[in-house]
Coordinates of C-alpha atoms in Angstrom, one line a residue:
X1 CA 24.1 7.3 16.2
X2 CA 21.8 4.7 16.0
X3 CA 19.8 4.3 12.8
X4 CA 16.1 3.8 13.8
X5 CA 14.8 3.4 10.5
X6 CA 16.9 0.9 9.4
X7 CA 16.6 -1.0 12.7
X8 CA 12.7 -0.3 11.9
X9 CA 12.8 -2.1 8.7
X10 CA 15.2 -5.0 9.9
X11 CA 12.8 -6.0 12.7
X12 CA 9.5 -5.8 10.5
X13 CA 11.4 -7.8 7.7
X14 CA 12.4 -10.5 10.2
X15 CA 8.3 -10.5 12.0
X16 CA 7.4 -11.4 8.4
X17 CA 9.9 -13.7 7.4
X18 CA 9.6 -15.7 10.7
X19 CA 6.0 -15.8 10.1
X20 CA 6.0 -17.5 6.6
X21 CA 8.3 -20.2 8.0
X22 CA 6.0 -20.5 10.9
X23 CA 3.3 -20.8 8.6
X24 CA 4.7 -23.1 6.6
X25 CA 5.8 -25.4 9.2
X26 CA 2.6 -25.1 11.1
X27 CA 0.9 -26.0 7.8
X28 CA -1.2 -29.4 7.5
X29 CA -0.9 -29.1 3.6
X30 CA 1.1 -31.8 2.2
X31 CA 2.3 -29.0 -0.5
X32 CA 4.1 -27.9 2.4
X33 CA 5.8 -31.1 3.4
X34 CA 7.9 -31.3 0.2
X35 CA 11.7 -31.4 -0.3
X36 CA 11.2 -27.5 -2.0
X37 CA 9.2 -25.9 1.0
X38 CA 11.9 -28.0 3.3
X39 CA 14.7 -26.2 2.2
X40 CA 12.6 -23.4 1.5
X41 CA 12.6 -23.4 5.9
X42 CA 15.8 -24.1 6.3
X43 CA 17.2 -21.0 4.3
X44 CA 15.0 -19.2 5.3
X45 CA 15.7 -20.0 9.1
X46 CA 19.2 -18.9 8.0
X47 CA 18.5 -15.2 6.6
X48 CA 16.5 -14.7 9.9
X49 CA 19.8 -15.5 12.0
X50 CA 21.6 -13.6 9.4
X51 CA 19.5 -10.4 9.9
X52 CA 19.5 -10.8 13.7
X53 CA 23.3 -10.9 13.8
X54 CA 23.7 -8.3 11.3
X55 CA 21.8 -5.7 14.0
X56 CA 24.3 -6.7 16.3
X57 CA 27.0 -6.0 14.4
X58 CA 25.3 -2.8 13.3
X59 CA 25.0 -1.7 17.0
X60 CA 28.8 -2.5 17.5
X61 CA 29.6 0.2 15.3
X62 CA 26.8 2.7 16.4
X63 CA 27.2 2.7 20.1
X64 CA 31.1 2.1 20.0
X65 CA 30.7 -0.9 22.0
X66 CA 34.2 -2.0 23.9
X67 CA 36.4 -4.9 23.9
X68 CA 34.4 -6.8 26.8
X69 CA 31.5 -7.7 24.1
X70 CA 34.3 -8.8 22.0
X71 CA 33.3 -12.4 22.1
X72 CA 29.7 -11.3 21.1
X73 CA 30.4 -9.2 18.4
X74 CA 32.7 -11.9 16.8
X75 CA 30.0 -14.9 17.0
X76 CA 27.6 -12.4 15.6
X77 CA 29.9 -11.9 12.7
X78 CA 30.6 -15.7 12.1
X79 CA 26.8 -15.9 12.1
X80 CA 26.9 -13.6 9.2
X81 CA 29.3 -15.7 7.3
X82 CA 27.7 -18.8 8.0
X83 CA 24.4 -17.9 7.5
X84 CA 25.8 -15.9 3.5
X85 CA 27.2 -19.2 2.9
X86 CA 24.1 -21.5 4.1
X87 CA 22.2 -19.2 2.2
X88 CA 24.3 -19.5 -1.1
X89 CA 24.4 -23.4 -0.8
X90 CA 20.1 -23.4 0.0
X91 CA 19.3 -21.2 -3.1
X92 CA 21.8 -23.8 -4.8
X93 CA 19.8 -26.6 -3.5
X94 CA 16.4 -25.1 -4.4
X95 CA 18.0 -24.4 -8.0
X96 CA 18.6 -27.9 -8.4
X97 CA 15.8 -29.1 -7.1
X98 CA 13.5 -27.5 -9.7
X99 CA 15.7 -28.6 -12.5
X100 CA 15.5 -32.1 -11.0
X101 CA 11.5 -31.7 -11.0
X102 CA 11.3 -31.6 -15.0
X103 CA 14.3 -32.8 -16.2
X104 CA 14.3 -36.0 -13.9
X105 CA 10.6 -36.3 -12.9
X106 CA 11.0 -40.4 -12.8
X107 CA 13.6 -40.1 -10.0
X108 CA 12.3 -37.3 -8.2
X109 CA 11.2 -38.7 -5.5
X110 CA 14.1 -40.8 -5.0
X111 CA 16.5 -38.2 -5.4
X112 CA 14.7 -35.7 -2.8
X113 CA 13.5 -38.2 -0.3
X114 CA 12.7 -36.6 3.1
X115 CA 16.4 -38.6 4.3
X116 CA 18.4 -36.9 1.6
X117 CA 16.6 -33.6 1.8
X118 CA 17.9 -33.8 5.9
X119 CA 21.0 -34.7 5.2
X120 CA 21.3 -32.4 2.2
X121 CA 20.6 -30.0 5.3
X122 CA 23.1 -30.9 7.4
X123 CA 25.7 -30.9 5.1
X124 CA 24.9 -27.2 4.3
X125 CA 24.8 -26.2 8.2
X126 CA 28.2 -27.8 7.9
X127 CA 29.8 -26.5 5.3
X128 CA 28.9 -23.1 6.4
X129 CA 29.9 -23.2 9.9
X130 CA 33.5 -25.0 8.9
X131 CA 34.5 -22.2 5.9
X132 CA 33.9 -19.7 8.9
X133 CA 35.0 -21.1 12.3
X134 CA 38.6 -18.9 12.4
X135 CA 36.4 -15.9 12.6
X136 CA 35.9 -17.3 16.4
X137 CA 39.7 -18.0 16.7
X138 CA 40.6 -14.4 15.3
X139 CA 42.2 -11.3 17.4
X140 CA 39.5 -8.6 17.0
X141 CA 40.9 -4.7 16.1
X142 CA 40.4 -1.9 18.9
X143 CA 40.7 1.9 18.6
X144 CA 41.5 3.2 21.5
X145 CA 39.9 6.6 22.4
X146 CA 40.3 9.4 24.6
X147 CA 39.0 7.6 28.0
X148 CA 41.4 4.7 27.2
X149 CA 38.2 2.7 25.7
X150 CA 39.2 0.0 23.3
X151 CA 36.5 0.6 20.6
X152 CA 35.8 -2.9 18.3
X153 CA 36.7 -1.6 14.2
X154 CA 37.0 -5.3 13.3
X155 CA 38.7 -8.5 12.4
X156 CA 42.5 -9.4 12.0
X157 CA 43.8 -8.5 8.1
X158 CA 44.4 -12.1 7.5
X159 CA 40.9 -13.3 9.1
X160 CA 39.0 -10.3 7.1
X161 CA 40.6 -11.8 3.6
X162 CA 40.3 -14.9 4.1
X163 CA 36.6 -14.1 4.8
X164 CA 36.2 -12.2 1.9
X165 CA 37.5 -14.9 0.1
X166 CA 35.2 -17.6 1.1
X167 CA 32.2 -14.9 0.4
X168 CA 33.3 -14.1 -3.5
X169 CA 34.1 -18.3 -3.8
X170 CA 30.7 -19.0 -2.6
X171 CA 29.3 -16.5 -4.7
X172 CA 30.9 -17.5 -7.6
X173 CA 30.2 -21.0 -7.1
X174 CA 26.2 -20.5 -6.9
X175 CA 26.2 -17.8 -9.5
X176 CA 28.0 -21.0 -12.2
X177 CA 26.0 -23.5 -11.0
X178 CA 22.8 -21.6 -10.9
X179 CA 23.6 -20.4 -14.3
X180 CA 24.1 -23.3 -16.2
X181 CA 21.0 -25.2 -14.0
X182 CA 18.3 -22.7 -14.9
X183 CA 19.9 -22.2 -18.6
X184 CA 19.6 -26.5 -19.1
X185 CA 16.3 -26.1 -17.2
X186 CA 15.0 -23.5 -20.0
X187 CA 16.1 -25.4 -22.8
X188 CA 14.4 -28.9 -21.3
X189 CA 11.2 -26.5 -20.7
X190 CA 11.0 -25.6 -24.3
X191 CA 12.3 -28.9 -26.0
X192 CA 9.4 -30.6 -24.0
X193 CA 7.6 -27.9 -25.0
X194 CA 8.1 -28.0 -29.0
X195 CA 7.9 -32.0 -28.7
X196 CA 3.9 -31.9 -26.8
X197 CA 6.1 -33.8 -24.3
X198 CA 5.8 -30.7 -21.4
X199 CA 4.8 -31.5 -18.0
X200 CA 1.0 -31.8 -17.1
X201 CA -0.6 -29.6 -14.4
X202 CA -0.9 -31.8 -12.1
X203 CA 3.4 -33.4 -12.6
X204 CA 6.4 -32.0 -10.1
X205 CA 6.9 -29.3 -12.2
X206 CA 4.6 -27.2 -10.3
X207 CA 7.7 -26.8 -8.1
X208 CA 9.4 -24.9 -10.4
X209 CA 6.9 -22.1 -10.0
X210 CA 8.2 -20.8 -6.8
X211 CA 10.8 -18.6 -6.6
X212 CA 13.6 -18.3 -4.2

């Protein structure tokens, strides 16, 4: 049955998030034109796909769809896992880049010039799109019903693990590095801090301020 709601909320979340970006990139602020708000877009750009794949997928399994969208339903779901990864590796970046802000103010800019910020980019497009290309090489599961109707149910056993492995590597990945970022970051916040040393209101540490 398909789940209006839900379908509902997906759509309005997507309208919004594609109009922050828009915003953003439309934006003739220079706060806008910096490494943070950069990746910021690209992420971003990344959980809209992900949420407009993530329907499709959704629909597979509402409307029993057959085995000639087979090819659709399986780039759909290696948007998903690209798009998780891409995700994981932006939140990374933006993680890093507010540690870089106070911990290594004098070679901020040199460190997230608008040429490393691209091809920090590029390499996170990458990464993602490699860890999940045998999703398009993979056999796809049928159920057949009563017509004779092959009925998608999913991916091959050892595409689905290996999947599931990349996901929880990622994850775990982001959730050490993050970790022990935003833990240094707190400690260089408050030794700064306790020394009168602490970033000045106008200094790149107003970065650090956004969240992801």
């Amino acid at each position: 049955m398909f789940n209006v709601p839900q379908t509902v909320a997906e759509v309005l979340i997507v309208i919004i998030y594609i109009f922050v970006i828009l915003t953003i990139v439309t934006s003739k602020l220079e706060t806008f034109k910096n490494a943070f708000f950069i990746i910021f877009v690209a992420t971003g750009s990344a959980d809209v796909t992900s949420l407009l794949a993530s329907m499709i997928v959704r629909s597979n399994r509402e409307f029993d769809l057959g085995k000639e969208y087979r090819h659709i339903v399986l780039f759909a779901v290696f948007v998903m896992g690209y798009t998780f990864i891409a995700h994981m590796i932006g939140n990374l970046l933006i993680a890093i880049n507010r540690f870089s802000a106070l911990c290594l103010m004098q070679k901020y800019d040199e460190i997230w010039s608008r040429k490393n910020v691209m091809i920090a980019i590029v390499v996170q497009y990458l990464i993602s799109s490699l860890a999940c290309i045998q999703i398009i090489l993979s056999d796809s599961i049928c159920d057949w019903n009563d017509d004779g109707i092959c009925i998608l149910k999913g991916l091959g056993k050892q595409t689905d693990q290996i999947g599931k492995g990349l996901h929880a590597g990622f994850s775990i990945i982001y959730a050490a590095v993050s970790l022990s970022v935003n833990v240094r970051l707190v400690f260089e916040w408050y030794r700064k801090s306790w020394n009168g040393s602490g970033p000045k209101p106008n200094e790149k540490i107003v970065h650090c301020s956004y969240t992801q």
